[in-house]
Backbone as numpy.savetxt, mean C-alpha at the origin, in Angstrom:
# Nx Ny Nz CAx CAy CAz Cx Cy Cz
-15.74 -0.04 3.47 -15.24 1.31 3.34 -14.17 1.33 2.25
-14.37 2.19 1.28 -13.40 2.25 0.20 -12.35 3.33 0.40
-12.69 4.40 1.14 -11.71 5.46 1.38 -12.06 6.19 2.66
-11.11 6.98 3.12 -11.28 7.80 4.31 -10.67 9.15 3.98
-11.38 10.21 4.32 -10.94 11.53 3.92 -10.88 12.47 5.13
-9.82 13.28 5.18 -9.72 14.36 6.16 -9.59 15.67 5.37
-9.36 16.74 6.06 -9.23 18.03 5.37 -8.02 18.07 4.43
-6.97 17.32 4.79 -5.73 17.39 4.00 -5.31 16.09 3.33
-5.81 14.96 3.81 -5.34 13.65 3.32 -6.52 12.78 2.94
-6.30 12.00 1.91 -7.28 11.03 1.45 -6.62 9.66 1.52
-7.19 8.71 2.25 -6.73 7.32 2.23 -7.60 6.62 1.21
-7.01 6.32 0.08 -7.77 5.79 -1.04 -7.29 4.40 -1.44
-8.11 3.68 -2.21 -7.68 2.36 -2.67 -6.40 2.44 -3.52
-5.66 1.36 -3.49 -4.44 1.24 -4.29 -4.78 1.20 -5.77
-3.83 1.65 -6.58 -3.91 1.55 -8.04 -2.55 1.09 -8.54
-2.53 0.29 -9.58 -1.25 -0.14 -10.16 -0.48 1.08 -10.65
-1.18 2.12 -11.05 -0.51 3.35 -11.51 0.20 4.09 -10.38
0.06 3.63 -9.15 0.81 4.19 -8.02 2.25 3.68 -7.98
2.60 2.75 -8.86 3.92 2.11 -8.82 5.09 3.10 -8.82
5.12 4.12 -9.67 6.26 5.05 -9.61 6.39 5.76 -8.26
5.27 6.17 -7.68 5.32 6.85 -6.38 5.75 5.89 -5.28
5.23 4.67 -5.31 5.61 3.68 -4.29 7.10 3.37 -4.40
7.59 3.22 -5.61 9.01 2.95 -5.83 9.86 4.10 -5.27
9.45 5.33 -5.52 10.21 6.50 -5.06 10.19 6.63 -3.54
9.13 6.17 -2.90 9.03 6.25 -1.44 10.01 5.33 -0.73
10.43 4.26 -1.40 11.24 3.25 -0.73 12.72 3.63 -0.79
13.07 4.60 0.01 14.45 5.04 0.13 15.18 4.13 1.13
16.50 4.15 1.17 17.22 3.34 2.16 16.78 3.64 3.60
16.49 4.90 3.91 16.06 5.24 5.27 14.71 4.63 5.62
13.85 4.47 4.64 12.55 3.84 4.88 12.71 2.32 4.87
13.42 1.82 3.89 13.58 0.38 3.70 14.16 -0.32 4.92
15.04 0.33 5.63 15.67 -0.32 6.79 14.67 -0.63 7.89
13.51 0.01 7.88 12.48 -0.23 8.89 11.38 -1.18 8.40
11.42 -1.53 7.12 10.37 -2.36 6.54 11.03 -3.62 5.97
10.91 -4.72 6.67 11.70 -5.92 6.39 11.56 -6.46 4.96
10.40 -6.37 4.37 10.20 -7.00 3.06 10.22 -6.00 1.90
10.67 -4.79 2.16 10.71 -3.76 1.11 12.17 -3.36 0.88
12.79 -3.88 -0.16 14.19 -3.54 -0.41 14.36 -2.14 -1.00
15.56 -1.67 -0.94 15.92 -0.43 -1.62 17.22 -0.70 -2.36
17.28 -0.44 -3.64 16.23 0.20 -4.43 15.05 -0.75 -4.68
13.89 -0.14 -4.89 12.64 -0.87 -5.15 12.14 -0.38 -6.50
12.27 -1.21 -7.51 11.97 -0.78 -8.88 10.47 -0.53 -9.08
10.17 0.24 -10.11 8.77 0.50 -10.47 8.07 -0.82 -10.80
8.79 -1.73 -11.46 8.21 -3.03 -11.81 7.88 -3.84 -10.56
8.79 -3.83 -9.59 8.54 -4.55 -8.33 7.38 -3.92 -7.58
7.29 -2.60 -7.61 6.17 -1.91 -6.96 4.86 -2.29 -7.63
4.84 -2.35 -8.96 3.62 -2.72 -9.68 3.19 -4.14 -9.33
4.15 -5.05 -9.22 3.83 -6.43 -8.85 3.25 -6.48 -7.43
3.85 -5.76 -6.51 3.36 -5.74 -5.13 1.98 -5.10 -5.06
1.77 -4.04 -5.80 0.45 -3.40 -5.84 -0.60 -4.36 -6.40
-0.25 -5.08 -7.45 -1.19 -6.04 -8.05 -1.60 -7.08 -7.02
-0.63 -7.62 -6.28 -0.95 -8.62 -5.24 -1.79 -8.01 -4.12
-1.46 -6.79 -3.72 -2.21 -6.14 -2.64 -3.63 -5.81 -3.06
-3.81 -5.40 -4.30 -5.16 -5.13 -4.81 -5.98 -6.41 -4.81
-5.37 -7.52 -5.23 -6.07 -8.81 -5.22 -6.44 -9.22 -3.79
-5.54 -9.00 -2.84 -5.83 -9.32 -1.44 -6.96 -8.45 -0.90
-6.98 -7.18 -1.28 -8.09 -6.30 -0.89 -9.41 -6.85 -1.42
-9.40 -7.23 -2.69 -10.62 -7.74 -3.32 -11.07 -9.06 -2.71
-10.10 -9.87 -2.25 -10.42 -11.16 -1.63 -10.85 -11.01 -0.17
-10.67 -9.82 0.38 -11.03 -9.58 1.76 -10.01 -10.05 2.77
-8.79 -10.31 2.33 -7.74 -10.77 3.24 -6.76 -9.65 3.62
-7.02 -8.45 3.14 -6.17 -7.30 3.47 -6.97 -6.02 3.31
-6.46 -4.99 3.93 -7.01 -3.65 3.77 -5.82 -2.73 3.60
-5.56 -2.29 2.38 -4.42 -1.44 2.07 -4.90 -0.18 1.38
-4.28 0.94 1.72 -4.64 2.22 1.14 -3.40 3.06 0.90
-3.50 3.96 -0.07 -2.48 4.97 -0.32 -2.90 6.23 0.42
-1.98 6.83 1.14 -2.21 8.13 1.76 -1.83 9.19 0.74
-2.81 9.93 0.30 -2.61 10.92 -0.76 -2.91 12.32 -0.22
-1.96 13.22 -0.42 -2.16 14.62 -0.02 -3.17 15.24 -0.98
-4.21 15.83 -0.45 -5.28 16.36 -1.29 -4.85 17.58 -2.09
-3.97 18.40 -1.54 -3.61 19.66 -2.21 -2.94 19.45 -3.56
-2.14 18.40 -3.69 -1.45 18.16 -4.96 -1.53 16.71 -5.44
-2.33 15.91 -4.74 -2.54 14.50 -5.09 -1.26 13.67 -5.03
-0.29 14.11 -4.23 0.96 13.37 -4.08 0.76 12.20 -3.12
1.24 11.03 -3.52 1.21 9.87 -2.63 2.26 10.06 -1.56
1.84 9.93 -0.30 2.75 10.14 0.83 3.09 8.85 1.54
2.34 7.79 1.30 2.61 6.54 1.97 1.60 5.47 1.62
1.88 4.28 2.10 1.02 3.12 1.88 0.82 2.49 3.24
-0.42 2.23 3.59 -0.67 1.54 4.84 -1.51 0.31 4.56
-1.31 -0.69 5.39 -2.06 -1.91 5.16 -2.17 -2.78 6.38
-3.23 -3.53 6.40 -3.48 -4.53 7.42 -3.74 -5.83 6.69
-2.98 -6.86 7.02 -3.17 -8.17 6.39 -3.93 -9.07 7.35
-4.79 -9.83 6.81 -5.62 -10.74 7.61 -5.50 -12.16 7.06
-4.32 -12.78 7.21 -4.18 -14.13 6.66 -5.07 -15.11 7.42
-5.57 -16.12 6.72 -6.40 -17.10 7.40 -5.57 -17.86 8.46
-6.17 -18.12 9.58 -5.52 -18.85 10.66 -5.96 -20.30 10.63
-5.03 -21.21 10.54 -5.36 -22.63 10.51 -6.05 -23.02 11.80
-7.20 -23.65 11.68 -7.91 -24.14 12.83 -8.69 -23.11 13.60
-8.63 -21.84 13.14 -9.37 -20.79 13.86 -10.84 -20.87 13.49
-11.66 -20.58 14.41 -13.09 -20.59 14.14 -13.86 -19.95 15.27
-15.12 -19.81 15.07 -15.98 -19.18 16.08 -17.05 -20.14 16.52
């Protein structure tokens, strides 16, 4: 699944060009709840994190999406699920 769409929101794949919006989202009020996301969070740091997340998506070790408001295409958030390999896990 590459995206999920509702009447008002589109959960779409990440893009490095999302860096300015991701940087702007990381306010002190948000950052205090997200342990690995500092505030301020520079556009350059956001671009680096997006690049790593895109690579993880492509490798199949994560599923991350931008929540985009359809009416004006504004990025409202980033959601993700990481699936790191577990040592010794198997079926």
